Amino acid sequence: MKEAHSHVRRGKPWCELLSFLLLAATVAVAQDASRALVLKMVDNELKSQKQPRYWMYIDSKKEPGKSELNRVFQTPECWLSWPVSVDGRAPTQEEAQHAREQVEALVNDPKVRKKNRGQIDADGRKSAEMLRILPDAFLFMRDGMEGKSLRLNFRPNPKYQPPSSEAKVFHHMEGVLLIDAEQVRLVRLSGTLGSEVDFGLGILGRLEKGGSFEVVQSEVAPGDWEVSRLDVHITGRVLFFRAIREQQHEVRTQFQPVPSDLSLTEAASWVAGDSEPSQMGCHGGSQ
């Protein structure tokens, strides 16, 4: 009896090891399946960026000490903006005049339009770069459904080497990714800095643990998805102790497709509220 009991005891570590290996294999398979789903979502998002639609929408922005409500009009050449309210009040004559001068400059000056378009394209490239690194920078695990979306938890992949400062910050995030189950499109990506992020061993800069971001996409028309909310809350210091505070809350609503044959002059009249959308026969978005 004693000898048999000894054999059982000696065999227990092997059972634990086998269970651990089976669990590790199961987790690896689940992570591979989740990564494949994320890869498909990223591919769909990047394809949509190559065939943009153009919209007019209301853009609400809140930053420390300031809030703005703007009407934004997108065209292939530039994006026009007009203040609807500033800090909860109607824009002053000076603010309205400044907005009109900016709109007229975009309509009349090709160099101003080129600069505006360049800034938009630069933001688009950064967005595409962050999407591309998602499948490799993080480890994903399915966590059921949230409404009509697949829910995945993510954490930094320790094997990933960030190629840039932006990627380094992004790679320190852990959080939740929601993917539309039917169209495999990004619904929500929210993350929190799980640790401090140092630049140059902390000499050049540091972002504090606990900083967060969230980006939400909504289907604004059948098959058309646009960013509808952006939240950024990050604090730290950079380059000789200069404090940085990224506190931004942005919500986009009331999307309307822009007519494909609209001129810049008509777009300027529309965004300034001089003409009503119904007068222009809004009949679709441009490619």
PDB file of C-alpha atoms in Angstrom:
ATOM      1  CA  MET A   1       0.000   0.000   0.000  1.00  0.00           C
ATOM      2  CA  LYS A   2       2.784   2.392   0.846  1.00  0.00           C
ATOM      3  CA  GLU A   3       4.565   1.725  -2.464  1.00  0.00           C
ATOM      4  CA  ALA A   4       1.394   2.302  -4.544  1.00  0.00           C
ATOM      5  CA  HIS A   5       0.727   5.527  -2.666  1.00  0.00           C
ATOM      6  CA  SER A   6       4.280   6.638  -3.388  1.00  0.00           C
ATOM      7  CA  HIS A   7       3.766   6.037  -7.122  1.00  0.00           C
ATOM      8  CA  VAL A   8       0.630   8.165  -7.091  1.00  0.00           C
ATOM      9  CA  ARG A   9       2.455  10.978  -5.343  1.00  0.00           C
ATOM     10  CA  ARG A  10       5.333  10.816  -7.803  1.00  0.00           C
ATOM     11  CA  GLY A  11       2.885  10.894 -10.716  1.00  0.00           C
ATOM     12  CA  LYS A  12       1.020  14.007  -9.560  1.00  0.00           C
ATOM     13  CA  PRO A  13       3.573  16.547 -10.862  1.00  0.00           C
ATOM     14  CA  TRP A  14       3.329  14.935 -14.312  1.00  0.00           C
ATOM     15  CA  CYS A  15      -0.447  15.311 -14.269  1.00  0.00           C
ATOM     16  CA  GLU A  16      -0.096  18.972 -13.345  1.00  0.00           C
ATOM     17  CA  LEU A  17       2.456  19.494 -16.100  1.00  0.00           C
ATOM     18  CA  LEU A  18       0.194  17.792 -18.658  1.00  0.00           C
ATOM     19  CA  SER A  19      -2.756  19.951 -17.577  1.00  0.00           C
ATOM     20  CA  PHE A  20      -0.615  23.072 -17.874  1.00  0.00           C
ATOM     21  CA  LEU A  21       0.541  22.101 -21.387  1.00  0.00           C
ATOM     22  CA  LEU A  22      -3.028  21.371 -22.498  1.00  0.00           C
ATOM     23  CA  LEU A  23      -4.189  24.718 -21.090  1.00  0.00           C
ATOM     24  CA  ALA A  24      -1.314  26.546 -22.800  1.00  0.00           C
ATOM     25  CA  ALA A  25      -2.160  24.870 -26.108  1.00  0.00           C
ATOM     26  CA  THR A  26      -5.833  25.817 -25.743  1.00  0.00           C
ATOM     27  CA  VAL A  27      -4.932  29.445 -24.987  1.00  0.00           C
ATOM     28  CA  ALA A  28      -2.566  29.558 -27.983  1.00  0.00           C
ATOM     29  CA  VAL A  29      -5.296  28.250 -30.311  1.00  0.00           C
ATOM     30  CA  ALA A  30      -7.783  30.800 -28.921  1.00  0.00           C
ATOM     31  CA  GLN A  31      -5.268  33.620 -29.364  1.00  0.00           C
ATOM     32  CA  ASP A  32      -4.575  32.556 -32.969  1.00  0.00           C
ATOM     33  CA  ALA A  33      -8.309  32.574 -33.741  1.00  0.00           C
ATOM     34  CA  SER A  34      -8.698  35.995 -32.124  1.00  0.00           C
ATOM     35  CA  ARG A  35      -5.703  37.359 -34.043  1.00  0.00           C
ATOM     36  CA  ALA A  36      -7.219  36.116 -37.314  1.00  0.00           C
ATOM     37  CA  LEU A  37     -10.426  38.009 -36.488  1.00  0.00           C
ATOM     38  CA  VAL A  38      -8.463  41.188 -35.717  1.00  0.00           C
ATOM     39  CA  LEU A  39      -6.508  40.816 -38.970  1.00  0.00           C
ATOM     40  CA  LYS A  40      -9.767  40.609 -40.934  1.00  0.00           C
ATOM     41  CA  MET A  41     -11.159  43.666 -39.136  1.00  0.00           C
ATOM     42  CA  VAL A  42      -7.984  45.662 -39.844  1.00  0.00           C
ATOM     43  CA  ASP A  43      -8.111  44.671 -43.512  1.00  0.00           C
ATOM     44  CA  ASN A  44     -11.731  45.853 -43.763  1.00  0.00           C
ATOM     45  CA  GLU A  45     -10.884  49.175 -42.106  1.00  0.00           C
ATOM     46  CA  LEU A  46      -7.894  49.829 -44.378  1.00  0.00           C
ATOM     47  CA  LYS A  47      -9.959  48.996 -47.482  1.00  0.00           C
ATOM     48  CA  SER A  48     -12.632  51.477 -46.383  1.00  0.00           C
ATOM     49  CA  GLN A  49      -9.990  54.217 -46.079  1.00  0.00           C
ATOM     50  CA  LYS A  50      -9.090  53.717 -49.740  1.00  0.00           C
ATOM     51  CA  GLN A  51     -12.700  54.413 -50.774  1.00  0.00           C
ATOM     52  CA  PRO A  52     -13.744  57.327 -48.556  1.00  0.00           C
ATOM     53  CA  ARG A  53     -17.211  58.823 -48.357  1.00  0.00           C
ATOM     54  CA  TYR A  54     -17.633  62.519 -47.578  1.00  0.00           C
ATOM     55  CA  TRP A  55     -20.012  63.879 -44.974  1.00  0.00           C
ATOM     56  CA  MET A  56     -21.306  66.942 -43.225  1.00  0.00           C
ATOM     57  CA  TYR A  57     -21.641  66.435 -39.465  1.00  0.00           C
ATOM     58  CA  ILE A  58     -21.728  68.218 -36.123  1.00  0.00           C
ATOM     59  CA  ASP A  59     -18.455  68.001 -34.199  1.00  0.00           C
ATOM     60  CA  SER A  60     -18.494  68.580 -30.427  1.00  0.00           C
ATOM     61  CA  LYS A  61     -15.066  69.084 -28.818  1.00  0.00           C
ATOM     62  CA  LYS A  62     -14.273  69.576 -25.146  1.00  0.00           C
ATOM     63  CA  GLU A  63     -10.821  70.403 -23.800  1.00  0.00           C
ATOM     64  CA  PRO A  64      -9.828  71.883 -20.414  1.00  0.00           C
ATOM     65  CA  GLY A  65     -11.275  75.384 -20.281  1.00  0.00           C
ATOM     66  CA  LYS A  66     -12.875  75.250 -23.726  1.00  0.00           C
ATOM     67  CA  SER A  67     -15.770  73.637 -25.576  1.00  0.00           C
ATOM     68  CA  GLU A  68     -16.761  74.038 -29.218  1.00  0.00           C
ATOM     69  CA  LEU A  69     -19.604  72.852 -31.414  1.00  0.00           C
ATOM     70  CA  ASN A  70     -18.697  73.019 -35.116  1.00  0.00           C
ATOM     71  CA  ARG A  71     -20.371  72.117 -38.373  1.00  0.00           C
ATOM     72  CA  VAL A  72     -17.844  70.231 -40.516  1.00  0.00           C
ATOM     73  CA  PHE A  73     -18.107  69.756 -44.260  1.00  0.00           C
ATOM     74  CA  GLN A  74     -15.813  67.222 -45.927  1.00  0.00           C
ATOM     75  CA  THR A  75     -14.788  67.450 -49.587  1.00  0.00           C
ATOM     76  CA  PRO A  76     -12.027  65.651 -51.538  1.00  0.00           C
ATOM     77  CA  GLU A  77      -9.963  68.871 -51.594  1.00  0.00           C
ATOM     78  CA  CYS A  78     -10.343  70.074 -47.996  1.00  0.00           C
ATOM     79  CA  TRP A  79     -12.548  70.066 -44.918  1.00  0.00           C
ATOM     80  CA  LEU A  80     -14.506  73.212 -44.062  1.00  0.00           C
ATOM     81  CA  SER A  81     -15.556  74.094 -40.509  1.00  0.00           C
ATOM     82  CA  TRP A  82     -17.973  76.607 -38.994  1.00  0.00           C
ATOM     83  CA  PRO A  83     -18.635  77.395 -35.296  1.00  0.00           C
ATOM     84  CA  VAL A  84     -22.173  76.669 -34.089  1.00  0.00           C
ATOM     85  CA  SER A  85     -21.380  77.515 -30.466  1.00  0.00           C
ATOM     86  CA  VAL A  86     -18.327  78.365 -28.350  1.00  0.00           C
ATOM     87  CA  ASP A  87     -18.330  77.589 -24.620  1.00  0.00           C
ATOM     88  CA  GLY A  88     -22.096  77.118 -24.757  1.00  0.00           C
ATOM     89  CA  ARG A  89     -22.894  80.464 -26.407  1.00  0.00           C
ATOM     90  CA  ALA A  90     -23.363  81.686 -29.944  1.00  0.00           C
ATOM     91  CA  PRO A  91     -20.121  82.760 -31.659  1.00  0.00           C
ATOM     92  CA  THR A  92     -19.299  86.443 -31.433  1.00  0.00           C
ATOM     93  CA  GLN A  93     -19.102  88.618 -34.541  1.00  0.00           C
ATOM     94  CA  GLU A  94     -15.328  88.412 -34.376  1.00  0.00           C
ATOM     95  CA  GLU A  95     -15.385  84.584 -34.136  1.00  0.00           C
ATOM     96  CA  ALA A  96     -17.855  84.324 -37.002  1.00  0.00           C
ATOM     97  CA  GLN A  97     -15.777  86.708 -39.123  1.00  0.00           C
ATOM     98  CA  HIS A  98     -12.630  84.690 -38.403  1.00  0.00           C
ATOM     99  CA  ALA A  99     -14.431  81.493 -39.453  1.00  0.00           C
ATOM    100  CA  ARG A 100     -15.644  83.130 -42.671  1.00  0.00           C
ATOM    101  CA  GLU A 101     -12.104  84.279 -43.501  1.00  0.00           C
ATOM    102  CA  GLN A 102     -10.804  80.732 -42.993  1.00  0.00           C
ATOM    103  CA  VAL A 103     -13.516  79.257 -45.203  1.00  0.00           C
ATOM    104  CA  GLU A 104     -12.904  81.848 -47.937  1.00  0.00           C
ATOM    105  CA  ALA A 105      -9.164  81.148 -47.811  1.00  0.00           C
ATOM    106  CA  LEU A 106      -9.836  77.444 -48.379  1.00  0.00           C
ATOM    107  CA  VAL A 107     -12.130  78.205 -51.307  1.00  0.00           C
ATOM    108  CA  ASN A 108      -9.858  80.766 -52.983  1.00  0.00           C
ATOM    109  CA  ASP A 109      -6.278  79.707 -52.166  1.00  0.00           C
ATOM    110  CA  PRO A 110      -4.945  76.351 -53.485  1.00  0.00           C
ATOM    111  CA  LYS A 111      -1.987  76.505 -51.072  1.00  0.00           C
ATOM    112  CA  VAL A 112      -4.307  76.762 -48.069  1.00  0.00           C
ATOM    113  CA  ARG A 113      -6.360  73.838 -49.383  1.00  0.00           C
ATOM    114  CA  LYS A 114      -3.209  71.782 -49.909  1.00  0.00           C
ATOM    115  CA  LYS A 115      -2.063  72.418 -46.332  1.00  0.00           C
ATOM    116  CA  ASN A 116      -5.498  71.492 -44.978  1.00  0.00           C
ATOM    117  CA  ARG A 117      -5.581  68.295 -47.058  1.00  0.00           C
ATOM    118  CA  GLY A 118      -2.040  67.459 -45.968  1.00  0.00           C
ATOM    119  CA  GLN A 119      -2.995  67.595 -42.285  1.00  0.00           C
ATOM    120  CA  ILE A 120      -6.018  65.378 -42.913  1.00  0.00           C
ATOM    121  CA  ASP A 121      -3.930  62.851 -44.848  1.00  0.00           C
ATOM    122  CA  ALA A 122      -1.259  62.830 -42.115  1.00  0.00           C
ATOM    123  CA  ASP A 123      -3.918  61.985 -39.506  1.00  0.00           C
ATOM    124  CA  GLY A 124      -5.217  59.251 -41.805  1.00  0.00           C
ATOM    125  CA  ARG A 125      -1.751  57.732 -42.166  1.00  0.00           C
ATOM    126  CA  LYS A 126      -1.257  57.672 -38.381  1.00  0.00           C
ATOM    127  CA  SER A 127      -4.624  55.984 -37.959  1.00  0.00           C
ATOM    128  CA  ALA A 128      -3.724  53.381 -40.593  1.00  0.00           C
ATOM    129  CA  GLU A 129      -0.330  52.741 -38.942  1.00  0.00           C
ATOM    130  CA  MET A 130      -1.943  52.113 -35.560  1.00  0.00           C
ATOM    131  CA  LEU A 131      -4.447  49.728 -37.156  1.00  0.00           C
ATOM    132  CA  ARG A 132      -1.686  47.789 -38.907  1.00  0.00           C
ATOM    133  CA  ILE A 133       0.252  47.127 -35.708  1.00  0.00           C
ATOM    134  CA  LEU A 134      -2.793  45.945 -33.724  1.00  0.00           C
ATOM    135  CA  PRO A 135      -2.535  42.220 -34.600  1.00  0.00           C
ATOM    136  CA  ASP A 136       1.171  42.033 -33.693  1.00  0.00           C
ATOM    137  CA  ALA A 137       1.425  44.510 -30.818  1.00  0.00           C
ATOM    138  CA  PHE A 138      -1.189  42.801 -28.651  1.00  0.00           C
ATOM    139  CA  LEU A 139      -2.411  39.403 -27.522  1.00  0.00           C
ATOM    140  CA  PHE A 140      -6.190  39.051 -27.892  1.00  0.00           C
ATOM    141  CA  MET A 141      -8.658  36.776 -26.151  1.00  0.00           C
ATOM    142  CA  ARG A 142     -12.374  36.408 -26.894  1.00  0.00           C
ATOM    143  CA  ASP A 143     -14.631  37.491 -24.039  1.00  0.00           C
ATOM    144  CA  GLY A 144     -18.122  36.787 -25.342  1.00  0.00           C
ATOM    145  CA  MET A 145     -20.541  39.253 -26.929  1.00  0.00           C
ATOM    146  CA  GLU A 146     -21.459  42.853 -26.123  1.00  0.00           C
ATOM    147  CA  GLY A 147     -24.678  43.617 -27.942  1.00  0.00           C
ATOM    148  CA  LYS A 148     -24.094  42.746 -31.600  1.00  0.00           C
ATOM    149  CA  SER A 149     -20.326  42.984 -31.210  1.00  0.00           C
ATOM    150  CA  LEU A 150     -17.644  40.427 -30.474  1.00  0.00           C
ATOM    151  CA  ARG A 151     -15.712  41.433 -27.366  1.00  0.00           C
ATOM    152  CA  LEU A 152     -11.973  40.824 -27.136  1.00  0.00           C
ATOM    153  CA  ASN A 153      -9.663  41.676 -24.257  1.00  0.00           C
ATOM    154  CA  PHE A 154      -6.128  42.669 -25.221  1.00  0.00           C
ATOM    155  CA  ARG A 155      -2.769  43.128 -23.511  1.00  0.00           C
ATOM    156  CA  PRO A 156       0.728  43.981 -24.792  1.00  0.00           C
ATOM    157  CA  ASN A 157       2.538  41.261 -26.718  1.00  0.00           C
ATOM    158  CA  PRO A 158       5.932  40.982 -24.945  1.00  0.00           C
ATOM    159  CA  LYS A 159       7.600  39.846 -28.183  1.00  0.00           C
ATOM    160  CA  TYR A 160       6.621  43.004 -30.093  1.00  0.00           C
ATOM    161  CA  GLN A 161       9.235  45.716 -30.697  1.00  0.00           C
ATOM    162  CA  PRO A 162       7.568  49.136 -31.287  1.00  0.00           C
ATOM    163  CA  PRO A 163       9.036  50.906 -34.361  1.00  0.00           C
ATOM    164  CA  SER A 164       8.141  54.441 -33.229  1.00  0.00           C
ATOM    165  CA  SER A 165       7.347  56.573 -30.177  1.00  0.00           C
ATOM    166  CA  GLU A 166       3.628  56.501 -31.017  1.00  0.00           C
ATOM    167  CA  ALA A 167       3.734  52.717 -31.303  1.00  0.00           C
ATOM    168  CA  LYS A 168       5.606  52.499 -27.993  1.00  0.00           C
ATOM    169  CA  VAL A 169       2.840  54.368 -26.177  1.00  0.00           C
ATOM    170  CA  PHE A 170       0.145  52.336 -27.951  1.00  0.00           C
ATOM    171  CA  HIS A 171       1.920  49.087 -27.059  1.00  0.00           C
ATOM    172  CA  HIS A 172       1.665  49.847 -23.327  1.00  0.00           C
ATOM    173  CA  MET A 173      -2.128  49.850 -23.536  1.00  0.00           C
ATOM    174  CA  GLU A 174      -4.403  47.071 -22.339  1.00  0.00           C
ATOM    175  CA  GLY A 175      -8.139  47.049 -22.725  1.00  0.00           C
ATOM    176  CA  VAL A 176     -11.108  46.011 -24.830  1.00  0.00           C
ATOM    177  CA  LEU A 177     -11.752  45.759 -28.572  1.00  0.00           C
ATOM    178  CA  LEU A 178     -15.292  45.442 -29.930  1.00  0.00           C
ATOM    179  CA  ILE A 179     -15.798  44.148 -33.494  1.00  0.00           C
ATOM    180  CA  ASP A 180     -19.138  44.129 -35.298  1.00  0.00           C
ATOM    181  CA  ALA A 181     -20.006  40.445 -35.637  1.00  0.00           C
ATOM    182  CA  GLU A 182     -21.726  40.775 -39.029  1.00  0.00           C
ATOM    183  CA  GLN A 183     -19.552  43.255 -40.943  1.00  0.00           C
ATOM    184  CA  VAL A 184     -16.286  42.684 -39.013  1.00  0.00           C
ATOM    185  CA  ARG A 185     -15.752  46.421 -38.510  1.00  0.00           C
ATOM    186  CA  LEU A 186     -14.212  48.278 -35.581  1.00  0.00           C
ATOM    187  CA  VAL A 187     -16.876  49.342 -33.095  1.00  0.00           C
ATOM    188  CA  ARG A 188     -14.821  50.379 -30.066  1.00  0.00           C
ATOM    189  CA  LEU A 189     -11.177  50.326 -29.058  1.00  0.00           C
ATOM    190  CA  SER A 190     -10.504  51.413 -25.479  1.00  0.00           C
ATOM    191  CA  GLY A 191      -7.273  51.073 -23.574  1.00  0.00           C
ATOM    192  CA  THR A 192      -5.444  52.128 -20.442  1.00  0.00           C
ATOM    193  CA  LEU A 193      -1.722  52.579 -19.938  1.00  0.00           C
ATOM    194  CA  GLY A 194      -0.802  49.608 -17.781  1.00  0.00           C
ATOM    195  CA  SER A 195       2.568  51.090 -16.861  1.00  0.00           C
ATOM    196  CA  GLU A 196       4.570  54.287 -17.174  1.00  0.00           C
ATOM    197  CA  VAL A 197       6.081  54.955 -20.594  1.00  0.00           C
ATOM    198  CA  ASP A 198       9.615  56.382 -20.512  1.00  0.00           C
ATOM    199  CA  PHE A 199      11.459  58.043 -23.370  1.00  0.00           C
ATOM    200  CA  GLY A 200      15.238  58.205 -23.206  1.00  0.00           C
ATOM    201  CA  LEU A 201      15.293  56.374 -19.834  1.00  0.00           C
ATOM    202  CA  GLY A 202      12.862  58.967 -18.531  1.00  0.00           C
ATOM    203  CA  ILE A 203      15.132  61.905 -19.338  1.00  0.00           C
ATOM    204  CA  LEU A 204      13.294  62.976 -22.501  1.00  0.00           C
ATOM    205  CA  GLY A 205       9.824  62.247 -21.238  1.00  0.00           C
ATOM    206  CA  ARG A 206       7.394  60.071 -19.347  1.00  0.00           C
ATOM    207  CA  LEU A 207       3.693  59.315 -19.587  1.00  0.00           C
ATOM    208  CA  GLU A 208       1.942  58.341 -16.389  1.00  0.00           C
ATOM    209  CA  LYS A 209       0.351  54.974 -15.722  1.00  0.00           C
ATOM    210  CA  GLY A 210      -3.441  54.993 -15.921  1.00  0.00           C
ATOM    211  CA  GLY A 211      -3.773  57.268 -18.953  1.00  0.00           C
ATOM    212  CA  SER A 212      -6.576  56.170 -21.234  1.00  0.00           C
ATOM    213  CA  PHE A 213      -8.034  56.520 -24.698  1.00  0.00           C
ATOM    214  CA  GLU A 214     -11.193  55.369 -26.439  1.00  0.00           C
ATOM    215  CA  VAL A 215     -12.261  55.530 -30.072  1.00  0.00           C
ATOM    216  CA  VAL A 216     -15.766  54.552 -31.178  1.00  0.00           C
ATOM    217  CA  GLN A 217     -17.070  53.962 -34.690  1.00  0.00           C
ATOM    218  CA  SER A 218     -20.732  54.020 -35.722  1.00  0.00           C
ATOM    219  CA  GLU A 219     -22.520  52.878 -38.857  1.00  0.00           C
ATOM    220  CA  VAL A 220     -23.761  56.254 -40.126  1.00  0.00           C
ATOM    221  CA  ALA A 221     -25.296  54.735 -43.281  1.00  0.00           C
ATOM    222  CA  PRO A 222     -25.661  51.110 -44.442  1.00  0.00           C
ATOM    223  CA  GLY A 223     -22.099  49.776 -44.761  1.00  0.00           C
ATOM    224  CA  ASP A 224     -20.506  53.169 -43.942  1.00  0.00           C
ATOM    225  CA  TRP A 225     -18.644  53.462 -40.647  1.00  0.00           C
ATOM    226  CA  GLU A 226     -17.194  56.680 -39.254  1.00  0.00           C
ATOM    227  CA  VAL A 227     -15.490  57.718 -36.006  1.00  0.00           C
ATOM    228  CA  SER A 228     -18.244  59.045 -33.749  1.00  0.00           C
ATOM    229  CA  ARG A 229     -16.409  59.476 -30.441  1.00  0.00           C
ATOM    230  CA  LEU A 230     -12.833  60.043 -29.308  1.00  0.00           C
ATOM    231  CA  ASP A 231     -11.645  60.318 -25.700  1.00  0.00           C
ATOM    232  CA  VAL A 232      -8.030  60.895 -24.660  1.00  0.00           C
ATOM    233  CA  HIS A 233      -6.875  61.355 -21.062  1.00  0.00           C
ATOM    234  CA  ILE A 234      -3.075  61.207 -20.762  1.00  0.00           C
ATOM    235  CA  THR A 235      -0.717  63.143 -18.504  1.00  0.00           C
ATOM    236  CA  GLY A 236       3.050  63.236 -18.074  1.00  0.00           C
ATOM    237  CA  ARG A 237       6.110  65.272 -18.925  1.00  0.00           C
ATOM    238  CA  VAL A 238       8.361  65.517 -21.926  1.00  0.00           C
ATOM    239  CA  LEU A 239      11.684  67.189 -22.754  1.00  0.00           C
ATOM    240  CA  PHE A 240      13.110  68.901 -19.684  1.00  0.00           C
ATOM    241  CA  PHE A 241      10.055  68.478 -17.467  1.00  0.00           C
ATOM    242  CA  ARG A 242       7.560  70.386 -19.610  1.00  0.00           C
ATOM    243  CA  ALA A 243       4.161  69.086 -18.518  1.00  0.00           C
ATOM    244  CA  ILE A 244       1.831  67.579 -21.102  1.00  0.00           C
ATOM    245  CA  ARG A 245      -1.875  67.073 -20.637  1.00  0.00           C
ATOM    246  CA  GLU A 246      -3.847  65.445 -23.411  1.00  0.00           C
ATOM    247  CA  GLN A 247      -7.449  65.804 -22.288  1.00  0.00           C
ATOM    248  CA  GLN A 248      -9.833  65.619 -25.212  1.00  0.00           C
ATOM    249  CA  HIS A 249     -13.451  64.576 -25.673  1.00  0.00           C
ATOM    250  CA  GLU A 250     -14.888  64.667 -29.190  1.00  0.00           C
ATOM    251  CA  VAL A 251     -18.299  63.487 -30.417  1.00  0.00           C
ATOM    252  CA  ARG A 252     -19.508  63.513 -34.025  1.00  0.00           C
ATOM    253  CA  THR A 253     -23.227  63.351 -34.800  1.00  0.00           C
ATOM    254  CA  GLN A 254     -25.875  64.142 -37.463  1.00  0.00           C
ATOM    255  CA  PHE A 255     -23.950  62.704 -40.410  1.00  0.00           C
ATOM    256  CA  GLN A 256     -25.313  63.655 -43.820  1.00  0.00           C
ATOM    257  CA  PRO A 257     -23.752  62.519 -47.124  1.00  0.00           C
ATOM    258  CA  VAL A 258     -22.233  65.288 -49.247  1.00  0.00           C
ATOM    259  CA  PRO A 259     -23.490  65.578 -52.859  1.00  0.00           C
ATOM    260  CA  SER A 260     -20.858  64.314 -55.283  1.00  0.00           C
ATOM    261  CA  ASP A 261     -21.230  67.264 -57.679  1.00  0.00           C
ATOM    262  CA  LEU A 262     -21.010  70.076 -55.118  1.00  0.00           C
ATOM    263  CA  SER A 263     -18.550  72.904 -55.780  1.00  0.00           C
ATOM    264  CA  LEU A 264     -16.336  74.402 -53.075  1.00  0.00           C
ATOM    265  CA  THR A 265     -18.320  77.651 -53.265  1.00  0.00           C
ATOM    266  CA  GLU A 266     -21.549  75.764 -52.621  1.00  0.00           C
ATOM    267  CA  ALA A 267     -19.857  73.791 -49.829  1.00  0.00           C
ATOM    268  CA  ALA A 268     -18.752  77.059 -48.189  1.00  0.00           C
ATOM    269  CA  SER A 269     -22.292  78.440 -48.377  1.00  0.00           C
ATOM    270  CA  TRP A 270     -23.668  75.234 -46.879  1.00  0.00           C
ATOM    271  CA  VAL A 271     -21.204  74.965 -43.983  1.00  0.00           C
ATOM    272  CA  ALA A 272     -21.742  78.638 -43.058  1.00  0.00           C
ATOM    273  CA  GLY A 273     -25.488  78.070 -42.912  1.00  0.00           C
ATOM    274  CA  ASP A 274     -26.184  80.457 -45.813  1.00  0.00           C
ATOM    275  CA  SER A 275     -27.892  77.592 -47.711  1.00  0.00           C
ATOM    276  CA  GLU A 276     -29.950  74.667 -46.457  1.00  0.00           C
ATOM    277  CA  PRO A 277     -29.056  71.072 -47.382  1.00  0.00           C
ATOM    278  CA  SER A 278     -32.524  70.527 -48.853  1.00  0.00           C
ATOM    279  CA  GLN A 279     -31.914  73.357 -51.339  1.00  0.00           C
ATOM    280  CA  MET A 280     -28.925  71.482 -52.751  1.00  0.00           C
ATOM    281  CA  GLY A 281     -30.583  68.141 -53.216  1.00  0.00           C
ATOM    282  CA  CYS A 282     -28.275  65.932 -51.147  1.00  0.00           C
ATOM    283  CA  HIS A 283     -28.313  62.695 -53.138  1.00  0.00           C
ATOM    284  CA  GLY A 284     -25.307  60.663 -52.133  1.00  0.00           C
ATOM    285  CA  GLY A 285     -21.659  60.635 -51.134  1.00  0.00           C
ATOM    286  CA  SER A 286     -18.678  60.984 -53.445  1.00  0.00           C
ATOM    287  CA  GLN A 287     -16.003  58.369 -53.835  1.00  0.00           C
TER     288      GLN A 287
END
